[in-house]
Coordinates of C-alpha atoms and ligand atoms in Angstrom, one line a residue:
Chain E
X135 CA 0.0 0.1 -0.1
X136 CA 1.4 3.5 -0.9
X137 CA 2.2 5.9 2.0
X138 CA -0.2 8.5 0.3
X139 CA -2.5 8.1 -2.4
X140 CA -4.4 10.7 -4.3
X141 CA -7.4 9.7 -6.6
X142 CA -8.9 11.9 -9.4
X143 CA -8.7 15.1 -6.9
X144 CA -10.1 18.6 -8.7
X145 CA -10.2 22.1 -7.0
X146 CA -11.5 25.3 -8.4
X147 CA -11.6 28.9 -7.0
X148 CA -13.9 31.7 -7.6
X149 CA -16.8 29.9 -8.3
X150 CA -19.6 32.4 -10.0
X151 CA -17.1 35.2 -10.3
X152 CA -15.5 36.2 -13.6
X153 CA -12.1 35.2 -12.0
X154 CA -13.4 31.4 -11.7
X155 CA -10.1 29.1 -12.4
X156 CA -10.1 25.5 -12.3
X157 CA -6.8 25.1 -10.4
X158 CA -6.4 21.3 -10.3
X159 CA -8.2 19.0 -12.5
X160 CA -8.9 15.3 -12.1
X161 CA -5.0 14.3 -10.6
X162 CA -4.0 10.8 -9.5
X163 CA -0.8 9.6 -8.3
X164 CA 0.7 7.7 -5.5
X165 CA 3.9 8.4 -3.4
X166 CA 5.5 5.4 -1.6
X167 CA 7.4 5.4 1.8
X168 CA 11.1 6.8 1.7
X169 CA 10.3 8.4 -2.0
X170 CA 11.6 11.7 -3.0
X171 CA 8.9 13.2 -5.6
X172 CA 9.3 16.6 -7.2
X173 CA 6.3 18.2 -8.8
X174 CA 7.3 20.8 -11.4
X175 CA 5.2 23.0 -13.5
X176 CA 4.8 26.4 -14.6
X177 CA 3.8 29.5 -12.4
X178 CA -0.2 28.9 -12.1
X179 CA -0.2 25.5 -12.9
X180 CA -1.9 24.4 -9.4
X181 CA 1.0 23.1 -7.6
X182 CA 0.3 24.9 -4.3
X183 CA -3.4 24.3 -4.4
X184 CA -2.8 20.6 -5.0
X185 CA -0.1 20.4 -2.1
X186 CA -3.0 22.0 0.5
X187 CA -5.2 19.2 -0.4
X188 CA -2.8 16.5 0.4
X189 CA -2.5 17.6 4.3
X190 CA -6.1 18.2 5.4
X191 CA -6.4 21.9 4.4
X192 CA -8.2 22.2 1.6
X193 CA -11.0 19.6 0.9
X194 CA -10.9 18.4 -3.0
X195 CA -14.3 19.1 -4.6
X196 CA -14.2 15.6 -5.9
X197 CA -11.9 12.8 -5.3
X198 CA -10.0 11.6 -2.4
X199 CA -6.8 11.6 -0.8
X200 CA -5.7 8.5 0.9
X201 CA -2.9 8.5 3.9
X202 CA -2.0 4.9 4.9
X203 CA -5.0 4.1 3.1
X204 CA -7.5 5.9 5.2
X205 CA -9.4 9.1 3.7
X206 CA -8.4 12.1 5.3
X207 CA -11.3 14.3 4.8
X208 CA -13.4 11.5 6.5
X209 CA -14.1 14.2 9.0
X210 CA -13.0 17.3 10.7
X211 CA -10.7 15.2 13.2
X212 CA -9.0 13.3 10.6
X213 CA -8.3 16.1 8.5
X214 CA -6.8 18.1 11.6
X215 CA -4.8 14.9 12.1
X216 CA -3.4 14.7 8.6
X217 CA -1.8 18.3 9.1
X218 CA 0.7 16.6 11.6
X219 CA 1.1 13.5 9.6
X220 CA 1.7 15.7 6.5
X221 CA 4.1 18.5 7.0
X222 CA 3.3 21.2 4.6
X223 CA 5.9 24.0 4.4
X224 CA 4.2 26.8 2.1
X225 CA 5.8 28.8 -0.4
X226 CA 7.8 31.7 1.4
X227 CA 7.5 30.1 4.7
X228 CA 9.3 33.2 6.0
X229 CA 6.6 35.3 5.8
X230 CA 4.6 33.2 8.5
X231 CA 7.1 33.4 11.3
X232 CA 5.5 35.3 14.1
X233 CA 6.9 34.4 17.4
X234 CA 9.6 36.1 19.6
X235 CA 12.6 33.8 19.3
X236 CA 13.2 31.2 16.7
X237 CA 13.0 28.5 19.4
X238 CA 9.4 29.6 20.0
X239 CA 8.7 29.9 16.3
X240 CA 9.8 26.2 15.7
X241 CA 8.3 25.1 18.7
X242 CA 4.5 26.2 17.4
X243 CA 3.7 23.1 15.9
X244 CA 5.0 20.5 18.2
X245 CA 3.3 22.6 20.9
X246 CA -0.3 22.3 19.0
X247 CA 0.4 18.8 19.2
X248 CA 0.6 18.6 22.7
X249 CA 3.5 17.3 23.3
X250 CA 5.4 17.6 26.7
X251 CA 7.9 20.5 27.2
X252 CA 11.0 18.2 27.2
X253 CA 10.0 16.6 23.9
X254 CA 9.5 19.8 22.5
X255 CA 12.9 21.1 23.4
X256 CA 14.3 17.9 22.0
X257 CA 12.5 18.5 18.7
X258 CA 13.3 22.3 18.5
X259 CA 17.0 21.4 18.8
X260 CA 16.8 18.5 16.3
X261 CA 15.0 20.4 13.7
X262 CA 17.5 23.3 13.8
X263 CA 20.3 21.0 13.5
X264 CA 18.9 19.6 10.7
X265 CA 18.3 22.4 8.7
X266 CA 21.4 24.1 9.9
X267 CA 20.1 26.6 12.1
X268 CA 23.0 27.8 14.2
X269 CA 22.3 27.2 18.0
X270 CA 23.0 30.9 18.8
X271 CA 20.4 31.8 16.6
X272 CA 17.7 30.1 18.4
X273 CA 17.1 33.2 21.1
X274 CA 17.2 35.8 18.6
X275 CA 13.9 37.1 17.0
X276 CA 13.0 35.6 13.5
X277 CA 12.5 39.0 12.1
X278 CA 16.6 39.8 12.7
X279 CA 17.8 36.7 10.6
X280 CA 18.8 36.7 7.0
X281 CA 16.6 35.8 4.4
X282 CA 18.3 32.3 4.3
X283 CA 18.1 31.9 7.8
X284 CA 14.6 32.7 8.0
X285 CA 13.9 30.2 5.5
X286 CA 15.5 27.4 7.5
X287 CA 13.8 28.5 10.5
X288 CA 10.6 28.3 8.9
X289 CA 11.3 24.6 7.4
X290 CA 12.7 23.6 10.9
X291 CA 9.0 24.5 12.1
X292 CA 7.7 22.1 10.0
X293 CA 10.2 19.4 10.6
X294 CA 10.0 19.5 14.1
X295 CA 6.3 18.3 13.7
X296 CA 8.4 15.1 12.6
X297 CA 5.7 14.3 9.8
X298 CA 5.6 11.2 7.8
X299 CA 5.8 13.0 4.8
X300 CA 7.5 16.1 4.2
X301 CA 5.9 18.7 1.7
X302 CA 8.2 21.8 0.6
X303 CA 6.5 24.1 -1.7
X304 CA 9.3 26.0 -3.7
X305 CA 11.9 25.9 -1.0
X306 CA 14.6 27.7 -2.6
X307 CA 12.5 30.3 -4.6
X308 CA 13.9 33.7 -4.0
X309 CA 17.3 32.5 -2.6
X310 CA 20.8 33.0 -3.9
X311 CA 22.5 30.2 -5.8
X312 CA 24.6 29.3 -2.5
X313 CA 21.4 29.5 -0.5
X314 CA 19.8 27.2 -2.9
X315 CA 22.6 25.0 -3.0
X316 CA 22.7 24.8 1.1
X317 CA 18.7 24.2 1.1
X318 CA 18.8 21.5 -1.4
X319 CA 21.4 19.6 0.2
X320 CA 20.0 19.8 3.6
X321 CA 17.1 18.0 2.2
X322 CA 19.3 15.6 0.6
X323 CA 20.6 15.1 4.1
X324 CA 17.4 14.8 5.9
X325 CA 16.3 12.1 3.3
X326 CA 19.2 9.9 3.9
X327 CA 19.5 10.2 7.6
X328 CA 15.8 9.3 8.3
X329 CA 14.7 7.7 5.1
X330 CA 12.1 10.2 5.1
X331 CA 9.5 10.9 2.4
X332 CA 9.8 14.1 0.8
X333 CA 7.6 15.7 -2.0
X334 CA 9.1 19.0 -3.3
X335 CA 7.6 21.7 -5.5
X336 CA 9.8 23.5 -7.9
X337 CA 10.1 25.6 -11.1
X338 CA 13.3 24.3 -11.9
X339 CA 14.1 20.9 -13.6
X340 CA 17.5 21.1 -12.7
X341 CA 16.6 21.0 -9.0
X342 CA 14.0 18.2 -9.7
X343 CA 16.7 16.1 -11.4
X344 CA 19.5 16.6 -8.7
X345 CA 17.2 15.5 -6.0
X346 CA 14.0 13.6 -6.9
X347 CA 13.6 9.9 -7.8
X348 CA 10.6 10.6 -9.9
X349 CA 9.0 13.6 -11.2
X350 CA 5.5 14.7 -11.8
X351 CA 4.8 17.5 -14.3
X352 CA 1.8 19.7 -13.9
X353 CA 0.3 21.8 -16.9
X354 CA -2.9 24.1 -16.5
X355 CA -4.2 21.9 -13.5
X356 CA -3.5 18.6 -15.1
X357 CA -0.9 16.2 -14.4
X358 CA 0.6 15.6 -17.7
X359 CA 3.8 13.8 -17.3
X360 CA 5.2 11.5 -14.7
X361 CA 8.5 9.3 -14.4
X362 CA 12.3 9.2 -13.7
X363 CA 14.1 12.2 -14.4
X364 CA 15.4 10.5 -17.4
X365 CA 12.0 9.7 -18.7
X366 CA 10.9 13.2 -18.3
X367 CA 14.0 14.8 -19.7
X368 CA 13.8 12.9 -22.9
X369 CA 10.2 14.8 -23.4
X370 CA 12.3 18.0 -23.6
X371 CA 10.1 19.1 -26.6
X372 CA 6.9 19.0 -24.4
X373 CA 8.4 20.5 -21.6
X374 CA 9.5 23.6 -23.6
X375 CA 5.9 24.0 -24.8
X376 CA 4.9 24.1 -21.2
X377 CA 7.3 26.8 -20.6
X378 CA 9.7 24.4 -18.6
X379 CA 13.4 25.0 -19.2
X380 CA 15.6 22.1 -19.1
X381 CA 19.3 23.1 -18.4
X382 CA 21.5 23.7 -21.5
X383 CA 24.0 20.9 -20.4
X384 CA 20.9 18.3 -20.2
X385 CA 20.3 19.5 -23.7
X386 CA 23.9 19.2 -25.2
X387 CA 23.9 15.8 -23.9
X388 CA 20.5 14.8 -25.5
X389 CA 21.8 16.6 -28.6
X390 CA 24.9 14.4 -28.5
X391 CA 23.0 11.3 -28.1
X392 CA 20.6 11.7 -30.6
X393 CA 23.5 12.1 -32.9
X394 CA 24.6 8.9 -32.2
X395 CA 27.3 9.7 -29.6
X396 CA 27.6 6.9 -27.0
X397 CA 27.1 8.8 -23.6
X398 CA 25.4 7.8 -20.4
X399 CA 22.5 9.9 -19.4
X400 CA 23.2 12.8 -16.9
X401 CA 20.8 15.7 -15.6
X402 CA 22.8 17.2 -13.1
X403 CA 25.9 19.9 -14.1
X404 CA 28.2 17.4 -12.1
X405 CA 27.2 14.2 -13.7
X406 CA 27.3 16.1 -17.1
X407 CA 30.8 17.2 -16.4
X408 CA 32.0 13.6 -15.4
X409 CA 30.3 12.0 -18.7
X410 CA 31.7 14.6 -21.0
X411 CA 35.2 14.5 -19.4
X412 CA 34.9 10.6 -19.6
X413 CA 34.1 10.6 -23.1
X414 CA 36.7 13.3 -24.1
X415 CA 39.5 11.1 -22.4
X416 CA 38.6 8.0 -24.1
X417 CA 39.6 9.6 -27.3
X418 CA 36.2 9.4 -29.0
X419 CA 34.8 11.5 -31.8
X420 CA 33.4 13.7 -29.2
Chain F
X36 CA -15.0 31.9 3.8
X37 CA -12.8 34.9 3.9
X38 CA -11.6 34.1 0.4
X39 CA -15.2 34.8 -0.6
X40 CA -15.3 38.1 0.5
X41 CA -15.1 40.0 -2.9
X42 CA -15.8 43.7 -1.6
X43 CA -13.4 46.2 -3.0
X44 CA -12.6 44.0 -6.0
X45 CA -13.2 45.2 -9.8
X46 CA -15.2 43.2 -12.0
X47 CA -14.9 44.6 -15.5
X48 CA -18.0 44.7 -17.5
X49 CA -20.1 46.6 -20.1
X50 CA -23.4 46.9 -18.2
X51 CA -25.4 49.9 -17.7
X52 CA -23.8 50.3 -14.0
X53 CA -20.4 50.2 -15.4
X54 CA -21.2 53.0 -17.8
X55 CA -22.4 55.3 -15.2
X56 CA -20.1 58.2 -14.7
X57 CA -18.0 57.3 -11.5
X58 CA -18.7 60.7 -9.8
X59 CA -22.7 60.1 -10.4
X60 CA -22.5 56.9 -8.9
X61 CA -20.6 58.2 -5.7
X62 CA -23.2 61.0 -5.3
X63 CA -26.1 58.5 -6.1
X64 CA -24.6 56.4 -3.3
X65 CA -24.9 58.9 -0.6
X66 CA -28.3 60.0 -1.8
X67 CA -29.1 56.2 -1.2
X68 CA -27.5 56.0 1.9
X69 CA -29.2 58.9 3.4
X70 CA -32.6 57.7 2.1
X71 CA -32.1 54.4 3.3
X72 CA -31.2 56.0 6.9
X73 CA -34.4 58.2 6.9
X74 CA -36.8 54.9 6.1
X75 CA -38.9 54.2 9.1
X76 CA -41.0 51.7 8.0
X77 CA -40.8 48.2 6.8
X78 CA -42.2 49.0 3.3
X79 CA -39.7 51.7 2.6
X80 CA -37.2 49.4 3.5
X81 CA -38.5 46.7 1.2
X82 CA -38.8 49.3 -1.5
X83 CA -35.1 50.1 -1.1
X84 CA -33.9 46.9 -1.0
X85 CA -35.7 45.9 -4.3
X86 CA -34.1 49.1 -5.9
X87 CA -30.7 47.8 -5.1
X88 CA -31.6 44.1 -6.1
X89 CA -32.6 45.6 -9.6
X90 CA -29.3 47.4 -9.5
X91 CA -27.5 44.2 -9.1
X92 CA -29.3 42.6 -12.0
X93 CA -28.5 45.7 -14.2
X94 CA -24.8 45.3 -13.5
X95 CA -24.7 41.7 -14.5
X96 CA -22.6 40.9 -11.3
X97 CA -23.5 37.3 -10.6
X98 CA -25.7 37.3 -7.7
X99 CA -24.6 34.4 -6.3
X100 CA -20.9 35.6 -5.8
X101 CA -22.5 38.6 -4.2
X102 CA -24.4 36.3 -1.7
X103 CA -21.4 34.4 -1.2
X104 CA -19.3 37.6 -0.3
X105 CA -22.2 38.8 1.7
X106 CA -22.6 35.5 3.8
X107 CA -19.1 36.2 5.5
X108 CA -20.4 39.5 6.7
X109 CA -23.7 38.5 7.5
X110 CA -22.3 36.4 10.5
X111 CA -21.4 40.1 12.1
X112 CA -25.0 41.3 11.1
X113 CA -26.7 38.5 12.6
X114 CA -24.8 38.5 15.7
X115 CA -25.6 42.3 16.2
X116 CA -29.5 41.4 15.5
X117 CA -29.7 39.0 18.2
X118 CA -28.2 41.9 20.6
X119 CA -31.1 44.1 19.4
X120 CA -33.5 41.5 20.3
X121 CA -31.9 40.7 23.6
X122 CA -31.5 44.3 24.7
X123 CA -34.5 46.2 23.2
X124 CA -37.6 46.1 25.7
X125 CA -39.8 48.4 23.7
X126 CA -43.1 47.4 22.5
X127 CA -45.4 44.5 23.4
X128 CA -43.9 41.2 24.8
X129 CA -43.8 38.3 22.8
X130 CA -42.2 35.7 24.5
X131 CA -40.9 35.6 28.1
X132 CA -38.7 32.7 28.6
X133 CA -37.7 33.0 32.3
X134 CA -40.6 33.8 34.8
X135 CA -38.3 36.0 37.2
X136 CA -36.1 38.6 35.9
X137 CA -37.0 41.1 33.0
X138 CA -35.6 39.5 29.9
X139 CA -38.1 39.2 27.3
X140 CA -38.4 39.1 23.5
X141 CA -40.3 42.3 22.5
X142 CA -41.9 43.4 19.4
X143 CA -39.8 46.3 19.4
X144 CA -36.6 44.0 19.6
X145 CA -37.9 41.9 16.7
X146 CA -38.8 44.8 14.5
X147 CA -35.3 46.4 15.3
X148 CA -33.4 43.1 14.2
X149 CA -35.2 42.7 11.3
X150 CA -34.8 46.3 10.2
X151 CA -31.3 46.0 10.9
X152 CA -30.6 43.2 8.9
X153 CA -32.5 44.6 5.8
X154 CA -31.1 47.7 6.3
X155 CA -27.4 46.4 6.2
X156 CA -28.0 44.2 3.5
X157 CA -29.3 46.9 1.2
X158 CA -26.3 49.0 2.2
X159 CA -23.9 46.3 1.8
X160 CA -25.3 45.6 -1.8
X161 CA -25.1 48.9 -3.2
X162 CA -21.8 49.9 -1.4
X163 CA -19.8 46.7 -2.8
X164 CA -21.6 47.4 -6.2
X165 CA -19.6 50.9 -6.3
X166 CA -16.3 48.8 -6.4
X167 CA -17.4 45.9 -8.3
X168 CA -18.4 48.3 -11.4
X169 CA -15.9 51.1 -10.8
X170 CA -11.9 50.6 -11.8
X171 CA -9.5 52.0 -9.2
X172 CA -8.3 54.5 -11.5
X173 CA -12.1 56.1 -12.1
X174 CA -12.8 55.9 -8.6
X175 CA -9.8 58.2 -7.4
X176 CA -10.4 60.7 -10.3
X177 CA -14.2 60.7 -9.3
X178 CA -13.3 61.1 -5.6
X179 CA -10.7 63.8 -6.4
X180 CA -13.2 65.6 -8.5
X181 CA -15.9 65.4 -5.7
X182 CA -13.7 66.7 -3.4
X183 CA -12.0 69.5 -5.6
X184 CA -13.8 72.5 -4.0
X185 CA -11.8 71.6 -0.7
X186 CA -8.7 72.7 -2.5
X187 CA -9.4 76.0 -1.9
X188 CA -9.0 75.4 1.9
X189 CA -5.6 73.8 1.1
X190 CA -6.8 70.3 1.5
X191 CA -4.3 67.7 0.0
X192 CA -7.3 66.4 -2.1
X193 CA -5.2 64.4 -4.5
X194 CA -3.4 62.4 -1.9
X195 CA -6.7 61.9 -0.1
X196 CA -8.3 60.5 -3.1
X197 CA -5.1 58.1 -3.7
X198 CA -5.0 57.0 0.0
X199 CA -8.7 56.1 -0.3
X200 CA -8.3 54.2 -3.7
X201 CA -5.2 52.5 -2.3
X202 CA -7.1 51.5 0.9
X203 CA -9.6 49.9 -1.2
X204 CA -7.4 48.3 -3.7
X205 CA -5.7 46.4 -0.8
X206 CA -8.8 44.9 0.4
X207 CA -8.6 41.8 -1.5
X208 CA -4.9 41.7 -1.5
X209 CA -4.9 41.3 2.4
X210 CA -7.9 39.1 2.6
X211 CA -6.0 36.7 0.3
X212 CA -2.9 37.1 2.5
X213 CA -4.6 36.5 5.5
X214 CA -6.2 33.2 3.9
X215 CA -2.4 32.1 3.1
X216 CA -1.2 32.9 6.4
X217 CA -4.1 31.1 8.0
X218 CA -3.6 28.1 6.0
X219 CA 0.0 28.2 6.6
X220 CA -0.5 28.5 10.5
X221 CA -3.3 25.6 10.1
X222 CA -0.8 23.3 8.7
X223 CA 1.4 23.7 11.8
X224 CA -1.6 22.8 13.8
X225 CA -2.9 26.2 14.7
X226 CA -6.5 25.8 16.2
X227 CA -8.1 28.4 14.1
X228 CA -10.8 26.3 12.8
X229 CA -10.7 23.6 15.6
X230 CA -10.7 23.9 19.2
X231 CA -12.3 26.1 22.1
X232 CA -12.8 29.6 21.7
X233 CA -9.8 30.5 23.9
X234 CA -7.4 28.2 21.9
X235 CA -8.8 30.2 18.7
X236 CA -7.9 33.5 19.9
X237 CA -4.6 32.6 21.0
X238 CA -4.0 31.0 17.4
X239 CA -5.0 34.2 16.2
X240 CA -1.9 36.1 17.3
X241 CA 0.0 33.7 15.0
X242 CA -2.0 35.4 12.2
X243 CA -1.9 39.0 13.1
X244 CA 2.1 39.2 13.6
X245 CA 2.4 38.0 10.2
X246 CA 0.0 40.1 8.8
X247 CA 1.0 43.3 10.3
X248 CA 4.6 42.8 9.3
X249 CA 3.7 42.2 5.7
X250 CA 1.4 45.3 5.5
X251 CA 4.1 47.1 6.3
X252 CA 6.4 45.5 3.9
X253 CA 3.9 46.1 1.2
X254 CA 3.3 49.5 2.2
X255 CA 6.8 50.4 2.2
X256 CA 7.5 48.6 -1.2
X257 CA 4.6 50.3 -2.9
X258 CA 6.0 53.7 -1.6
X259 CA 9.5 52.7 -3.0
X260 CA 7.6 51.7 -6.5
X261 CA 5.7 55.0 -6.7
X262 CA 8.6 57.1 -6.1
X263 CA 10.6 55.0 -8.6
X264 CA 7.8 55.9 -11.1
X265 CA 8.4 59.7 -10.2
X266 CA 4.9 59.9 -8.6
X267 CA 4.0 63.2 -7.5
X268 CA 0.9 64.8 -6.4
X269 CA -0.2 65.5 -9.9
X270 CA -1.4 69.2 -9.3
X271 CA -1.1 70.2 -12.9
X272 CA -2.0 66.9 -14.7
X273 CA -4.4 66.6 -17.4
X274 CA -6.6 63.6 -18.0
X275 CA -6.4 61.0 -21.0
X276 CA -10.1 60.5 -20.5
X277 CA -12.1 63.3 -19.4
X278 CA -15.3 62.2 -17.4
X279 CA -18.7 63.5 -18.8
X280 CA -22.2 62.8 -17.6
X281 CA -24.4 61.3 -20.0
X282 CA -28.4 60.4 -20.4
X283 CA -27.5 57.3 -18.5
X284 CA -26.8 59.4 -15.3
X285 CA -29.7 61.7 -15.9
X286 CA -31.9 58.5 -16.2
X287 CA -30.6 56.7 -13.0
X288 CA -30.9 60.0 -11.2
X289 CA -34.4 60.3 -11.8
X290 CA -35.1 56.8 -10.8
X291 CA -33.0 56.9 -7.6
X292 CA -34.7 60.2 -6.7
X293 CA -38.2 58.9 -7.4
X294 CA -37.5 55.5 -5.5
X295 CA -35.9 57.5 -2.5
X296 CA -39.0 60.1 -2.3
X297 CA -41.4 57.3 -2.2
X298 CA -39.6 55.4 0.4
X299 CA -39.3 58.2 2.7
X300 CA -42.9 59.2 1.9
X301 CA -44.1 55.7 2.7
X302 CA -42.2 56.0 6.1
X303 CA -44.7 58.5 7.3
X304 CA -47.6 57.4 5.2
X305 CA -50.5 55.6 7.0
X306 CA -50.8 52.7 4.8
X307 CA -48.0 51.0 6.3
X308 CA -49.5 51.6 9.6
X309 CA -53.1 50.2 8.8
X310 CA -51.3 47.0 7.6
X311 CA -49.3 45.0 10.2
X312 CA -46.0 46.6 9.9
X313 CA -46.1 49.6 12.0
X314 CA -43.3 52.2 12.2
X315 CA -40.9 50.8 14.9
X316 CA -38.3 53.6 15.6
X317 CA -40.0 56.6 16.6
Ligands
ATP196 N1 -6.8 31.8 -3.0 C1 -7.0 31.7 -4.1 N2 -8.1 32.5 -4.6 C2 -8.0 32.6 -6.0 N3 -7.6 32.0 -6.9 C3 -6.4 31.3 -6.5 C4 -6.1 31.1 -5.2 N4 -5.0 30.4 -5.1 C5 -4.4 30.2 -6.4 N5 -5.4 30.7 -7.2 C6 -5.4 30.5 -8.9 O1 -5.5 29.0 -8.8 C7 -4.6 28.7 -9.8 C8 -3.4 27.8 -9.5 O2 -2.3 28.5 -8.3 P1 -1.7 28.0 -7.6 O3 -1.0 28.7 -6.6 O4 -1.8 26.4 -7.2 O5 -0.3 27.7 -8.5 P2 1.2 27.3 -8.4 O6 1.6 26.0 -9.6 O7 1.6 27.3 -7.1 O8 1.9 28.7 -9.0 P3 3.3 29.2 -8.6 O9 4.6 28.5 -9.4 O10 3.5 30.8 -9.2 O11 3.3 29.0 -7.0 C9 -3.9 30.1 -10.4 O12 -4.5 30.5 -11.4 C10 -4.3 30.9 -9.3 O13 -4.3 32.4 -9.8
MG197 MG1 2.9 27.9 -5.6

């Protein structure tokens, strides 16, 4: 049984207004325990809306969401419980910080779960360690942190609930390349150390390829492609049409392969460099 | 629920109401509100309500959407109406639940409550229709024009109009922001939609602080953006589109004044006393 299963869910905003949009249309997929899945799509393709339906915040207008085989929208209680089991970290989560100190802000989720003070303290320390928030920042006001640190603090607030699935909505949006790299390697570590299940929303094919076992591509509210990074990248034409860009090194490798050069596939910059340098050293016609 | 509130939003359209001169619309609204508060009888209120419903139909704005927007606000209205029933002890006693004590539901309370609800519905209907059918730019221009006599007293009319328009413009933006922040805190288990009253109130802190912070951030960003575009008071600005009154405005004015007179007249006319509904507020 998959950990999370989504069956034909749909959702629309602004019914009966001229601004009516069907944000999510009839989407189905499943996530196994320990998997890391990336959801990519152009802006406005319905990614954030979809994520809010996975953790009991937004009831789908049709279809259902099964967590461990149980419908999370059975009643108010199951929906409320799902919020702790499926940890959702919103887009730009630093705008949701509010407490006087970082430690208190990270503790907000665990406190709402009704845990004991010792347990809460333990989780706060653990979570801030996972996200790499320096210990001396815990007693500082979250509003005094840098942008990247705020982001970490907010992500720690969700990780501290120790959810079965961690969903991160655009965790690297608006960060500089170094900050982005740090957040991604943090997520990679978190997965490896804990065998955690992670669902990550992103605009960037490069990010998706670097981190995910499987990629889901959304366009106009629909799930249009799903598969391993390799399968998705081979559909580069379709991706370009949807306004998604595949990184230039991946395009070079695809072009070389289509011309008959024998190369293993590579979808991250590091892999591409390795593959190409191996090819060049081999003295081939490259 | 909060997402459903659409007050302050503009829905582009081509209807009769959209095409009215924005200055005229503001004046009409003032006349309408004055008449609404002069109404003393049930019939006149109904007439005013019918007039606002008629305007809604003319505007071709979806009544369903307006109803949804209003539902969210009606909670507060109904609450006030209940207070009215509880505290008003004028008129005959209809129901006395406790033998001892002075608490009783009276005709005065019930009439007062119904009056209040109908009046506020009519009021919200037409006020929200103003922003539904008028773009922010036109609204600013109109407010500025209407207030322009005050310029003689050195009142910064243009800035005032601009401020009002920005305030209106940001109602939907802030509502959306509240919605996102609430969802984000609910995702961390904030008891905003479950839990006891005390827990809910406590959880509101986690919404208000980020909302306040982001409002200030938005305000300063907007100010910077306006400065970057060299925004000034526009004292000597000329307009691309000059507003002109048309036959539509004249027709609307005639109908509105007729309805208002009829409503005010009905308030003091005996047929409403002959029928069951008596004037309540004396
Ligand atoms: N609260 C809301 N009210 C009305 N419409 C909304 C709301 N939230 C989203 N939408 C609309 O639903 C559609 C999907 O939005 P959503 O935020 O899910 O997209 P997204 O894929 O997350 O985009 P982005 O990459 O920009 O975050 C968009 O057309 C958007 O305008
Ligand atoms: Mg989004």
